[in-house]
Amino acid sequence: KDPQPGDSSEFTYSFLELSESEPTELKSPDQWDKLDAVLKNGKRKYVITFIHGWRNDASLKAPDDRRFRTLLTYSRQFLNHRCRNEQRYCDTQLVGVFIGWRGALIEEIGENYSFPAVLWTFWNRKQKSEQHGEGIIRHIKAIESRLHLDPGNPGADKMLVLGHSFGGNMLATALQQCLTGEGNLNVFCGED
């Protein structure tokens, strides 16, 4: 159903989870198919893409998932406020895309985990986040290609990309590839 002004909870939520063994591929291709159907439904979109960090994963129990849902709720309230007060963004579908990867190597249950064991995973997960840089950019560009972006035009689709912790490291790694001329420039710099 379309959100109405004053409805603070309506948004579409999708998971895209990167494969541990193939860093540029999704763990399950049907995740993209579901998101793609939403992106192509003809409605104006405000897409917020979030890449989670270390010690999280693409699951409903992950702390970053709860934080992202909170951000989406506040974003929906903001869009509703703009609709009521400025008659803008009234017909905009808010889409949250949680990009996941295996940021946690061990399961942390309550306070019963050993912090030194968790700390041991830091370098391993940092390296894996850098390997996922190309995959992140490919999927972000695929999302972007479905949108009609026009900066400054309130009637156009909007997209915001956030990365937390090693999710931010993935974005920074990809940007570094573009700025230094390393890696596949068609992927990282959008020259294709």
Coordinates of N, CA, C and O in Angstrom, one line a residue:
K1 N 0.8 -1.2 0.0 CA 0.0 0.0 0.0 C 0.9 1.2 0.0 O 2.0 1.2 0.5
D2 N 0.4 2.3 -0.6 CA 1.1 3.5 -0.6 C 1.1 4.2 0.7 O 0.0 4.3 1.3
P3 N 2.2 4.8 1.2 CA 2.2 5.5 2.4 C 1.3 6.8 2.3 O 1.3 7.5 1.3
Q4 N 0.6 7.1 3.4 CA -0.2 8.3 3.4 C 0.5 9.3 4.3 O 1.3 8.9 5.2
P5 N 0.3 10.6 4.1 CA 0.9 11.6 5.0 C 0.5 11.2 6.5 O -0.6 11.0 6.8
G6 N 1.5 11.2 7.3 CA 1.3 10.9 8.7 C 1.6 9.4 9.0 O 1.7 9.0 10.2
D7 N 1.8 8.6 8.0 CA 2.1 7.2 8.2 C 3.6 7.1 8.3 O 4.3 7.3 7.4
S8 N 4.1 6.8 9.5 CA 5.6 6.9 9.8 C 6.2 5.5 9.6 O 7.4 5.4 9.8
S9 N 5.5 4.5 9.2 CA 6.1 3.2 9.2 C 6.3 2.5 7.9 O 6.9 1.5 7.7
E10 N 5.7 3.1 6.8 CA 5.7 2.5 5.5 C 7.0 2.7 4.7 O 7.3 3.8 4.4
F11 N 7.6 1.6 4.5 CA 8.7 1.5 3.5 C 8.9 0.1 3.0 O 8.4 -0.8 3.6
T12 N 9.6 0.0 1.9 CA 9.9 -1.3 1.3 C 11.3 -1.6 1.7 O 12.2 -0.8 1.7
Y13 N 11.5 -2.9 2.1 CA 12.8 -3.3 2.7 C 13.3 -4.5 1.9 O 12.6 -5.5 1.7
S14 N 14.6 -4.4 1.5 CA 15.2 -5.5 0.8 C 16.5 -5.8 1.3 O 17.3 -4.9 1.7
F15 N 16.9 -7.1 1.3 CA 18.2 -7.6 1.6 C 19.0 -8.0 0.3 O 18.4 -8.6 -0.5
L16 N 20.2 -7.5 0.2 CA 21.1 -8.1 -0.8 C 22.3 -8.6 0.0 O 22.9 -7.8 0.7
E17 N 22.6 -9.9 -0.1 CA 23.7 -10.4 0.6 C 24.8 -10.9 -0.3 O 24.6 -11.7 -1.2
L18 N 26.0 -10.3 -0.1 CA 27.2 -10.7 -1.0 C 27.7 -12.1 -0.5 O 27.7 -12.4 0.6
S19 N 28.1 -12.8 -1.5 CA 28.7 -14.2 -1.3 C 30.1 -14.1 -0.6 O 30.9 -13.2 -1.0
E20 N 30.3 -14.9 0.3 CA 31.6 -15.0 1.0 C 32.7 -15.5 0.0 O 33.8 -14.9 0.0
S21 N 32.4 -16.4 -0.8 CA 33.4 -17.0 -1.7 C 33.5 -16.3 -3.0 O 34.6 -16.3 -3.6
E22 N 32.5 -15.6 -3.5 CA 32.5 -14.8 -4.7 C 32.2 -13.4 -4.4 O 31.0 -13.0 -4.5
P23 N 33.1 -12.6 -4.0 CA 32.8 -11.2 -3.5 C 32.0 -10.3 -4.4 O 31.4 -9.3 -3.9
T24 N 31.9 -10.5 -5.7 CA 31.2 -9.7 -6.5 C 29.8 -10.2 -6.8 O 28.9 -9.5 -7.4
E25 N 29.5 -11.4 -6.3 CA 28.2 -12.0 -6.5 C 27.3 -12.0 -5.3 O 27.8 -11.9 -4.2
L26 N 26.0 -12.1 -5.5 CA 25.0 -12.2 -4.4 C 25.0 -13.6 -4.0 O 25.1 -14.6 -4.8
K27 N 24.7 -13.8 -2.7 CA 24.5 -15.2 -2.1 C 23.3 -15.9 -2.8 O 23.4 -17.1 -3.0
S28 N 22.3 -15.1 -3.1 CA 21.1 -15.7 -3.7 C 20.6 -14.7 -4.8 O 20.2 -13.6 -4.4
P29 N 20.6 -15.1 -6.1 CA 20.2 -14.2 -7.1 C 18.7 -13.7 -7.0 O 18.4 -12.6 -7.5
D30 N 17.9 -14.5 -6.4 CA 16.5 -14.1 -6.3 C 16.3 -12.8 -5.4 O 15.3 -12.1 -5.5
Q31 N 17.3 -12.5 -4.6 CA 17.3 -11.2 -3.8 C 17.2 -10.0 -4.8 O 16.5 -9.1 -4.6
W32 N 18.1 -10.1 -5.8 CA 18.1 -9.0 -6.8 C 16.8 -8.9 -7.5 O 16.2 -7.8 -7.8
D33 N 16.2 -10.1 -7.9 CA 15.0 -10.1 -8.7 C 13.8 -9.4 -7.9 O 13.1 -8.7 -8.5
K34 N 13.8 -9.7 -6.6 CA 12.7 -9.0 -5.8 C 12.9 -7.5 -5.7 O 12.0 -6.8 -5.8
L35 N 14.2 -7.1 -5.5 CA 14.4 -5.7 -5.4 C 14.2 -5.0 -6.8 O 13.6 -3.9 -6.8
D36 N 14.6 -5.7 -7.8 CA 14.5 -5.1 -9.2 C 13.0 -4.9 -9.5 O 12.6 -3.9 -10.1
A37 N 12.1 -5.8 -9.1 CA 10.7 -5.6 -9.3 C 10.2 -4.3 -8.6 O 9.4 -3.6 -9.2
V38 N 10.7 -4.1 -7.4 CA 10.3 -2.9 -6.7 C 10.8 -1.6 -7.4 O 10.1 -0.6 -7.6
L39 N 12.1 -1.7 -7.8 CA 12.7 -0.5 -8.5 C 12.0 -0.2 -9.8 O 12.1 1.0 -10.2
K40 N 11.4 -1.1 -10.5 CA 10.8 -0.9 -11.8 C 9.3 -0.7 -11.7 O 8.6 -0.8 -12.8
N41 N 8.7 -0.5 -10.5 CA 7.2 -0.5 -10.4 C 6.6 0.9 -10.9 O 5.4 1.0 -10.8
G42 N 7.4 1.8 -11.4 CA 6.9 3.0 -11.9 C 6.7 4.2 -10.9 O 6.4 5.3 -11.3
K43 N 6.8 3.9 -9.6 CA 6.6 4.9 -8.6 C 7.9 5.7 -8.4 O 9.0 5.2 -8.6
R44 N 7.8 7.0 -8.0 CA 8.9 7.8 -7.6 C 9.6 7.1 -6.4 O 8.9 6.7 -5.5
K45 N 10.9 7.1 -6.4 CA 11.6 6.4 -5.3 C 12.6 7.3 -4.5 O 13.1 8.2 -5.1
Y46 N 12.7 7.0 -3.3 CA 13.7 7.5 -2.4 C 14.4 6.3 -1.8 O 13.8 5.6 -1.0
V47 N 15.6 6.0 -2.4 CA 16.3 4.7 -2.0 C 17.4 5.0 -1.0 O 18.2 5.9 -1.3
I48 N 17.4 4.4 0.1 CA 18.5 4.4 1.0 C 19.2 3.1 1.1 O 18.5 2.1 1.4
T49 N 20.4 3.1 0.7 CA 21.2 1.8 0.7 C 22.2 1.8 1.8 O 22.9 2.8 2.0
F50 N 22.2 0.8 2.6 CA 23.1 0.7 3.8 C 23.9 -0.5 3.7 O 23.4 -1.6 3.5
I51 N 25.2 -0.4 3.9 CA 26.2 -1.5 3.9 C 26.6 -1.6 5.4 O 27.2 -0.7 5.9
H52 N 26.3 -2.8 6.0 CA 26.6 -3.0 7.4 C 28.1 -3.2 7.6 O 28.9 -3.4 6.7
G53 N 28.4 -3.2 8.9 CA 29.8 -3.3 9.3 C 30.2 -4.6 9.9 O 29.5 -5.6 9.9
W54 N 31.4 -4.5 10.5 CA 32.0 -5.6 11.2 C 31.1 -6.1 12.3 O 30.4 -5.3 13.0
R55 N 31.1 -7.4 12.6 CA 30.3 -8.1 13.6 C 28.8 -8.0 13.4 O 28.0 -8.1 14.3
N56 N 28.4 -7.9 12.1 CA 27.0 -7.9 11.7 C 26.9 -8.8 10.5 O 27.9 -9.3 9.9
D57 N 25.7 -9.1 10.1 CA 25.4 -9.9 8.9 C 24.0 -9.5 8.4 O 23.4 -8.6 8.9
A58 N 23.6 -10.2 7.3 CA 22.3 -9.8 6.7 C 21.2 -10.7 7.3 O 20.7 -11.6 6.8
S59 N 20.9 -10.3 8.6 CA 19.8 -11.1 9.3 C 19.0 -10.1 10.1 O 19.4 -9.0 10.4
L60 N 17.8 -10.5 10.4 CA 16.9 -9.7 11.2 C 17.4 -9.5 12.7 O 16.9 -8.6 13.4
K61 N 18.3 -10.4 13.1 CA 18.8 -10.3 14.5 C 20.0 -9.4 14.6 O 20.5 -9.1 15.7
A62 N 20.6 -8.9 13.5 CA 21.8 -8.1 13.5 C 21.5 -6.7 14.0 O 20.5 -6.1 13.6
P63 N 22.3 -6.2 14.9 CA 22.1 -4.8 15.4 C 22.0 -3.7 14.3 O 21.2 -2.8 14.4
D64 N 22.8 -3.9 13.3 CA 22.8 -2.9 12.2 C 21.5 -2.9 11.4 O 21.0 -1.9 10.9
D65 N 20.8 -4.1 11.4 CA 19.5 -4.2 10.8 C 18.5 -3.3 11.5 O 17.7 -2.6 11.0
R66 N 18.5 -3.5 12.9 CA 17.6 -2.7 13.7 C 17.9 -1.2 13.5 O 16.9 -0.4 13.5
R67 N 19.1 -0.8 13.5 CA 19.5 0.6 13.4 C 19.0 1.1 12.0 O 18.5 2.3 11.9
F68 N 19.2 0.4 11.0 CA 18.8 0.8 9.7 C 17.3 1.0 9.6 O 16.7 1.9 9.0
R69 N 16.5 0.0 10.2 CA 15.0 0.2 10.2 C 14.6 1.4 10.9 O 13.6 2.1 10.5
T70 N 15.3 1.8 12.0 CA 15.0 3.0 12.7 C 15.3 4.2 11.8 O 14.5 5.1 11.7
L71 N 16.4 4.2 11.1 CA 16.7 5.3 10.1 C 15.6 5.4 9.1 O 15.2 6.5 8.7
L72 N 15.1 4.3 8.6 CA 14.1 4.3 7.6 C 12.8 4.8 8.1 O 12.1 5.6 7.4
T73 N 12.5 4.5 9.4 CA 11.3 5.1 10.0 C 11.4 6.6 10.1 O 10.4 7.3 9.8
Y74 N 12.5 7.1 10.5 CA 12.7 8.5 10.6 C 12.6 9.2 9.2 O 12.1 10.3 9.0
S75 N 13.2 8.5 8.2 CA 13.2 9.0 6.9 C 11.8 9.1 6.3 O 11.4 10.1 5.7
R76 N 10.9 8.1 6.7 CA 9.5 8.1 6.2 C 8.8 9.3 6.9 O 8.0 10.0 6.3
Q77 N 9.1 9.5 8.2 CA 8.5 10.7 8.9 C 8.9 12.0 8.2 O 8.1 12.9 8.0
F78 N 10.2 12.1 7.8 CA 10.6 13.3 7.1 C 9.9 13.5 5.8 O 9.4 14.6 5.5
L79 N 9.8 12.4 5.0 CA 9.1 12.5 3.7 C 7.6 12.9 4.0 O 7.1 13.7 3.2
N80 N 7.0 12.3 5.0 CA 5.6 12.7 5.3 C 5.5 14.1 5.7 O 4.5 14.8 5.3
H81 N 6.4 14.6 6.5 CA 6.4 16.0 6.9 C 6.5 16.9 5.7 O 5.8 17.9 5.6
R82 N 7.4 16.6 4.7 CA 7.6 17.4 3.5 C 6.3 17.4 2.7 O 5.9 18.4 2.1
C83 N 5.6 16.2 2.7 CA 4.3 16.1 2.0 C 3.3 17.0 2.6 O 2.6 17.8 1.9
R84 N 3.1 16.9 3.9 CA 2.1 17.7 4.6 C 2.4 19.2 4.5 O 1.4 20.0 4.3
N85 N 3.6 19.6 4.7 CA 3.9 21.1 4.8 C 4.3 21.7 3.5 O 4.2 22.9 3.4
E86 N 4.8 20.9 2.5 CA 5.3 21.5 1.3 C 4.7 20.9 0.0 O 5.0 21.3 -1.1
Q87 N 3.8 19.9 0.2 CA 3.2 19.2 -0.9 C 4.3 18.6 -1.8 O 4.2 18.6 -3.0
R88 N 5.4 18.1 -1.2 CA 6.5 17.5 -2.0 C 6.7 16.1 -1.4 O 6.5 15.8 -0.3
Y89 N 7.1 15.2 -2.3 CA 7.4 13.8 -1.9 C 6.2 13.0 -1.5 O 6.3 12.0 -0.8
C90 N 5.0 13.5 -1.8 CA 3.8 12.8 -1.3 C 3.6 11.4 -2.0 O 3.0 10.5 -1.3
D91 N 4.0 11.2 -3.2 CA 3.8 10.0 -3.8 C 5.2 9.2 -3.9 O 5.3 8.4 -4.9
T92 N 6.1 9.4 -3.0 CA 7.4 8.8 -3.1 C 7.4 7.5 -2.3 O 7.1 7.5 -1.1
Q93 N 7.9 6.5 -2.9 CA 8.1 5.2 -2.2 C 9.5 5.2 -1.6 O 10.5 5.3 -2.3
L94 N 9.5 4.9 -0.3 CA 10.8 4.8 0.4 C 11.2 3.4 0.3 O 10.5 2.5 0.7
V95 N 12.4 3.2 -0.2 CA 13.0 1.8 -0.3 C 14.3 1.7 0.4 O 15.2 2.5 0.2
G96 N 14.4 0.8 1.4 CA 15.6 0.5 2.1 C 16.2 -0.7 1.6 O 15.6 -1.8 1.4
V97 N 17.5 -0.6 1.2 CA 18.3 -1.8 0.7 C 19.4 -2.0 1.7 O 20.3 -1.2 1.8
F98 N 19.3 -3.1 2.4 CA 20.4 -3.5 3.4 C 21.3 -4.5 2.7 O 20.9 -5.6 2.3
I99 N 22.5 -4.0 2.4 CA 23.5 -4.8 1.7 C 24.3 -5.5 2.8 O 25.0 -4.9 3.6
G100 N 24.3 -6.8 2.8 CA 24.9 -7.6 3.8 C 26.1 -8.4 3.2 O 26.2 -8.6 2.0
W101 N 26.9 -8.8 4.2 CA 28.0 -9.7 3.9 C 28.4 -10.3 5.2 O 27.8 -10.0 6.3
R102 N 29.3 -11.3 5.2 CA 29.6 -12.0 6.5 C 30.6 -11.1 7.3 O 31.8 -11.3 7.2
G103 N 30.0 -10.2 8.0 CA 30.9 -9.3 8.8 C 31.2 -9.9 10.2 O 32.1 -9.4 10.9
A104 N 30.5 -10.9 10.5 CA 30.8 -11.6 11.8 C 31.2 -13.1 11.5 O 30.6 -13.8 10.8
L105 N 32.4 -13.4 12.0 CA 32.9 -14.8 11.9 C 32.4 -15.7 13.0 O 32.3 -16.9 12.8
I106 N 32.1 -15.1 14.1 CA 31.7 -16.0 15.2 C 30.3 -15.4 15.7 O 30.1 -14.2 15.6
E107 N 29.5 -16.2 16.2 CA 28.2 -15.7 16.7 C 28.4 -15.2 18.1 O 28.9 -15.9 19.0
E108 N 28.0 -14.0 18.3 CA 28.0 -13.4 19.6 C 26.6 -13.5 20.3 O 25.7 -12.9 19.8
I109 N 26.5 -14.2 21.4 CA 25.3 -14.4 22.0 C 25.3 -13.6 23.4 O 26.1 -14.0 24.3
G110 N 24.5 -12.6 23.4 CA 24.5 -11.8 24.7 C 25.8 -11.3 25.1 O 26.6 -10.8 24.3
E111 N 26.1 -11.4 26.3 CA 27.5 -11.0 26.8 C 28.4 -12.2 27.0 O 29.4 -12.1 27.6
N112 N 28.0 -13.4 26.5 CA 28.8 -14.6 26.7 C 29.8 -14.9 25.6 O 30.1 -16.0 25.3
Y113 N 30.3 -13.8 25.0 CA 31.4 -14.0 24.0 C 32.7 -13.5 24.6 O 32.7 -12.6 25.5
S114 N 33.8 -14.0 24.0 CA 35.1 -13.5 24.4 C 35.5 -12.4 23.5 O 35.7 -12.6 22.3
F115 N 35.7 -11.2 24.1 CA 36.1 -10.1 23.2 C 37.4 -10.3 22.5 O 37.5 -10.0 21.3
P116 N 38.4 -11.0 23.1 CA 39.7 -11.2 22.4 C 39.4 -12.1 21.1 O 40.0 -11.9 20.1
A117 N 38.4 -13.0 21.2 CA 38.1 -13.9 20.1 C 37.5 -13.0 19.0 O 37.7 -13.2 17.8
V118 N 36.6 -12.1 19.4 CA 36.0 -11.2 18.4 C 37.0 -10.3 17.8 O 37.1 -10.0 16.6
L119 N 37.9 -9.8 18.6 CA 39.0 -8.9 18.1 C 39.9 -9.6 17.1 O 40.3 -9.0 16.1
W120 N 40.1 -10.9 17.2 CA 40.9 -11.7 16.3 C 40.3 -11.6 14.9 O 41.0 -11.7 13.9
T121 N 39.0 -11.4 14.8 CA 38.3 -11.4 13.5 C 38.5 -10.1 12.7 O 38.2 -10.0 11.6
F122 N 39.0 -9.1 13.4 CA 39.1 -7.7 12.8 C 39.8 -7.7 11.5 O 39.3 -7.3 10.5
W123 N 41.1 -8.2 11.5 CA 41.9 -8.1 10.2 C 41.3 -9.0 9.1 O 41.3 -8.6 8.0
N124 N 40.8 -10.2 9.5 CA 40.2 -11.0 8.5 C 39.0 -10.4 7.8 O 38.8 -10.4 6.6
R125 N 38.1 -9.8 8.6 CA 36.9 -9.1 8.1 C 37.3 -7.8 7.4 O 36.6 -7.5 6.4
K126 N 38.3 -7.1 7.8 CA 38.7 -5.9 7.1 C 39.2 -6.3 5.7 O 38.8 -5.7 4.7
Q127 N 40.0 -7.3 5.6 CA 40.5 -7.8 4.3 C 39.3 -8.2 3.4 O 39.2 -7.9 2.2
K128 N 38.3 -8.9 4.0 CA 37.2 -9.4 3.2 C 36.3 -8.2 2.7 O 35.9 -8.1 1.6
S129 N 36.2 -7.2 3.6 CA 35.5 -6.0 3.2 C 36.1 -5.3 1.9 O 35.4 -4.8 1.1
E130 N 37.4 -5.3 1.9 CA 38.1 -4.7 0.7 C 37.9 -5.6 -0.5 O 37.8 -5.1 -1.6
Q131 N 37.8 -6.9 -0.4 CA 37.5 -7.8 -1.5 C 36.1 -7.6 -2.1 O 35.9 -7.8 -3.2
H132 N 35.2 -7.1 -1.2 CA 33.8 -6.9 -1.6 C 33.7 -5.5 -2.3 O 32.6 -5.2 -2.8
G133 N 34.7 -4.7 -2.4 CA 34.5 -3.3 -2.9 C 33.9 -3.3 -4.3 O 33.0 -2.6 -4.6
E134 N 34.4 -4.2 -5.2 CA 33.9 -4.2 -6.6 C 32.5 -4.7 -6.6 O 31.6 -4.2 -7.3
G135 N 32.1 -5.7 -5.8 CA 30.7 -6.2 -5.7 C 29.8 -5.1 -5.3 O 28.7 -5.0 -5.8
I136 N 30.2 -4.4 -4.3 CA 29.3 -3.3 -3.7 C 29.0 -2.3 -4.8 O 27.9 -1.9 -5.1
I137 N 30.1 -1.8 -5.5 CA 29.9 -0.8 -6.6 C 29.0 -1.4 -7.7 O 28.1 -0.7 -8.2
R138 N 29.2 -2.6 -8.1 CA 28.3 -3.2 -9.1 C 26.9 -3.2 -8.7 O 26.0 -2.8 -9.5
H139 N 26.6 -3.5 -7.5 CA 25.2 -3.6 -7.1 C 24.6 -2.2 -6.9 O 23.4 -2.0 -7.2
I140 N 25.4 -1.3 -6.4 CA 24.9 0.1 -6.2 C 24.6 0.7 -7.6 O 23.6 1.4 -7.8
K141 N 25.5 0.4 -8.6 CA 25.3 0.9 -9.9 C 24.1 0.3 -10.6 O 23.3 1.0 -11.3
A142 N 23.8 -1.0 -10.2 CA 22.6 -1.6 -10.8 C 21.3 -1.0 -10.2 O 20.4 -0.7 -10.9
I143 N 21.4 -0.6 -8.9 CA 20.2 0.1 -8.3 C 20.1 1.4 -9.0 O 19.0 1.8 -9.4
E144 N 21.2 2.2 -9.1 CA 21.1 3.5 -9.7 C 20.6 3.5 -11.1 O 19.9 4.4 -11.5
S145 N 20.9 2.4 -11.8 CA 20.5 2.4 -13.2 C 19.0 2.3 -13.4 O 18.4 2.6 -14.4
R146 N 18.3 1.8 -12.3 CA 16.9 1.7 -12.4 C 16.1 3.0 -12.0 O 14.9 3.1 -12.1
L147 N 16.9 3.9 -11.5 CA 16.3 5.2 -11.0 C 16.5 6.3 -12.0 O 17.3 6.3 -12.8
H148 N 15.6 7.3 -11.8 CA 15.7 8.5 -12.7 C 16.2 9.6 -11.8 O 15.4 10.4 -11.2
L149 N 17.5 9.7 -11.6 CA 18.1 10.7 -10.7 C 18.3 12.0 -11.4 O 18.7 12.0 -12.6
D150 N 18.1 13.1 -10.7 CA 18.3 14.4 -11.3 C 18.5 15.3 -10.1 O 17.6 15.9 -9.5
P151 N 19.8 15.5 -9.7 CA 20.1 16.3 -8.5 C 19.4 17.7 -8.5 O 19.4 18.4 -9.5
G152 N 18.8 18.1 -7.4 CA 18.2 19.4 -7.3 C 16.7 19.4 -7.7 O 16.0 20.3 -7.5
N153 N 16.3 18.3 -8.4 CA 14.9 18.2 -8.8 C 14.1 17.4 -7.8 O 14.3 16.2 -7.7
P154 N 13.2 18.0 -7.1 CA 12.4 17.3 -6.1 C 11.5 16.3 -6.7 O 11.0 15.4 -6.0
G155 N 11.2 16.4 -7.9 CA 10.3 15.4 -8.6 C 11.0 14.2 -9.1 O 10.4 13.2 -9.5
A156 N 12.3 14.1 -9.0 CA 13.1 13.0 -9.4 C 13.4 12.0 -8.3 O 13.2 12.3 -7.1
D157 N 13.8 10.8 -8.7 CA 14.2 9.8 -7.7 C 15.4 10.3 -6.9 O 16.2 11.1 -7.5
K158 N 15.5 9.8 -5.7 CA 16.7 10.1 -4.9 C 17.4 8.8 -4.4 O 16.7 7.8 -4.3
M159 N 18.7 8.9 -4.2 CA 19.4 7.8 -3.6 C 20.5 8.2 -2.7 O 21.2 9.2 -2.9
L160 N 20.5 7.6 -1.6 CA 21.5 7.8 -0.5 C 22.2 6.5 -0.2 O 21.5 5.5 0.0
V161 N 23.5 6.5 -0.2 CA 24.3 5.3 0.1 C 25.1 5.6 1.4 O 25.8 6.5 1.5
L162 N 25.0 4.6 2.4 CA 25.7 4.7 3.6 C 26.4 3.4 3.9 O 26.0 2.4 3.6
G163 N 27.6 3.6 4.5 CA 28.4 2.4 4.9 C 28.8 2.6 6.3 O 29.4 3.6 6.7
H164 N 28.6 1.6 7.1 CA 29.0 1.6 8.5 C 30.2 0.7 8.8 O 30.2 -0.4 8.3
S165 N 31.3 1.2 9.4 CA 32.4 0.4 9.8 C 33.0 -0.1 8.5 O 33.4 0.6 7.6
F166 N 33.2 -1.5 8.5 CA 33.8 -2.0 7.3 C 32.9 -1.9 6.0 O 33.4 -2.1 4.9
G167 N 31.6 -1.6 6.2 CA 30.8 -1.3 5.1 C 31.2 0.0 4.4 O 31.3 0.1 3.2
G168 N 31.6 0.9 5.3 CA 32.2 2.2 4.8 C 33.6 1.9 4.2 O 33.9 2.6 3.2
N169 N 34.3 1.0 4.7 CA 35.6 0.6 4.1 C 35.4 0.0 2.7 O 36.3 0.3 1.9
M170 N 34.4 -0.7 2.5 CA 34.1 -1.2 1.1 C 33.9 0.0 0.2 O 34.5 0.0 -0.9
L171 N 33.1 0.9 0.6 CA 32.9 2.1 -0.3 C 34.2 2.9 -0.5 O 34.5 3.3 -1.6
A172 N 35.0 3.1 0.6 CA 36.3 3.8 0.5 C 37.3 3.1 -0.4 O 38.0 3.7 -1.2
T173 N 37.3 1.7 -0.3 CA 38.2 0.9 -1.2 C 37.8 1.1 -2.6 O 38.7 1.3 -3.5
A174 N 36.5 1.1 -2.9 CA 36.1 1.3 -4.3 C 36.4 2.7 -4.8 O 36.9 2.8 -6.0
L175 N 36.2 3.7 -4.0 CA 36.5 5.1 -4.4 C 38.0 5.2 -4.6 O 38.5 5.9 -5.5
Q176 N 38.8 4.6 -3.7 CA 40.3 4.7 -3.9 C 40.7 4.1 -5.2 O 41.6 4.6 -5.9
Q177 N 40.1 3.0 -5.6 CA 40.4 2.4 -6.9 C 40.2 3.4 -8.0 O 41.0 3.5 -8.9
C178 N 39.1 4.1 -8.0 CA 38.8 5.0 -9.0 C 39.8 6.2 -9.0 O 40.3 6.6 -10.0
L179 N 40.1 6.7 -7.8 CA 40.9 7.9 -7.7 C 42.4 7.6 -8.1 O 43.1 8.5 -8.6
T180 N 42.8 6.4 -7.8 CA 44.2 6.1 -8.1 C 44.4 5.4 -9.5 O 45.5 5.2 -9.9
G181 N 43.3 5.1 -10.1 CA 43.4 4.4 -11.4 C 43.8 3.0 -11.4 O 44.1 2.3 -12.3
E182 N 43.6 2.4 -10.2 CA 43.9 1.0 -10.0 C 42.6 0.2 -10.2 O 41.5 0.7 -10.2
G183 N 42.7 -1.1 -10.5 CA 41.5 -1.9 -10.6 C 40.8 -1.7 -11.9 O 41.3 -1.1 -12.9
N184 N 39.6 -2.1 -12.0 CA 38.7 -2.0 -13.2 C 38.0 -0.7 -13.2 O 37.0 -0.6 -12.5
L185 N 38.5 0.2 -13.9 CA 37.9 1.6 -13.9 C 36.4 1.6 -14.4 O 35.6 2.4 -14.0
N186 N 36.1 0.6 -15.3 CA 34.7 0.6 -15.8 C 33.8 0.3 -14.7 O 32.7 0.8 -14.6
V187 N 34.2 -0.6 -13.7 CA 33.4 -0.9 -12.6 C 33.4 0.2 -11.6 O 32.4 0.7 -11.1
F188 N 34.6 0.7 -11.2 CA 34.7 1.6 -10.0 C 34.3 3.0 -10.4 O 33.8 3.7 -9.6
C189 N 34.6 3.5 -11.6 CA 34.5 4.9 -11.9 C 33.3 5.1 -12.8 O 33.0 6.3 -13.2
G190 N 32.6 4.1 -13.2 CA 31.3 4.3 -14.0 C 31.6 4.7 -15.4 O 30.8 5.4 -16.0
E191 N 32.7 4.2 -16.0 CA 33.1 4.6 -17.3 C 32.5 3.7 -18.4 O 32.9 3.8 -19.5
D192 N 31.6 2.7 -18.0 CA 31.1 1.8 -19.0 C 29.8 2.3 -19.6 O 29.2 3.2 -19.2

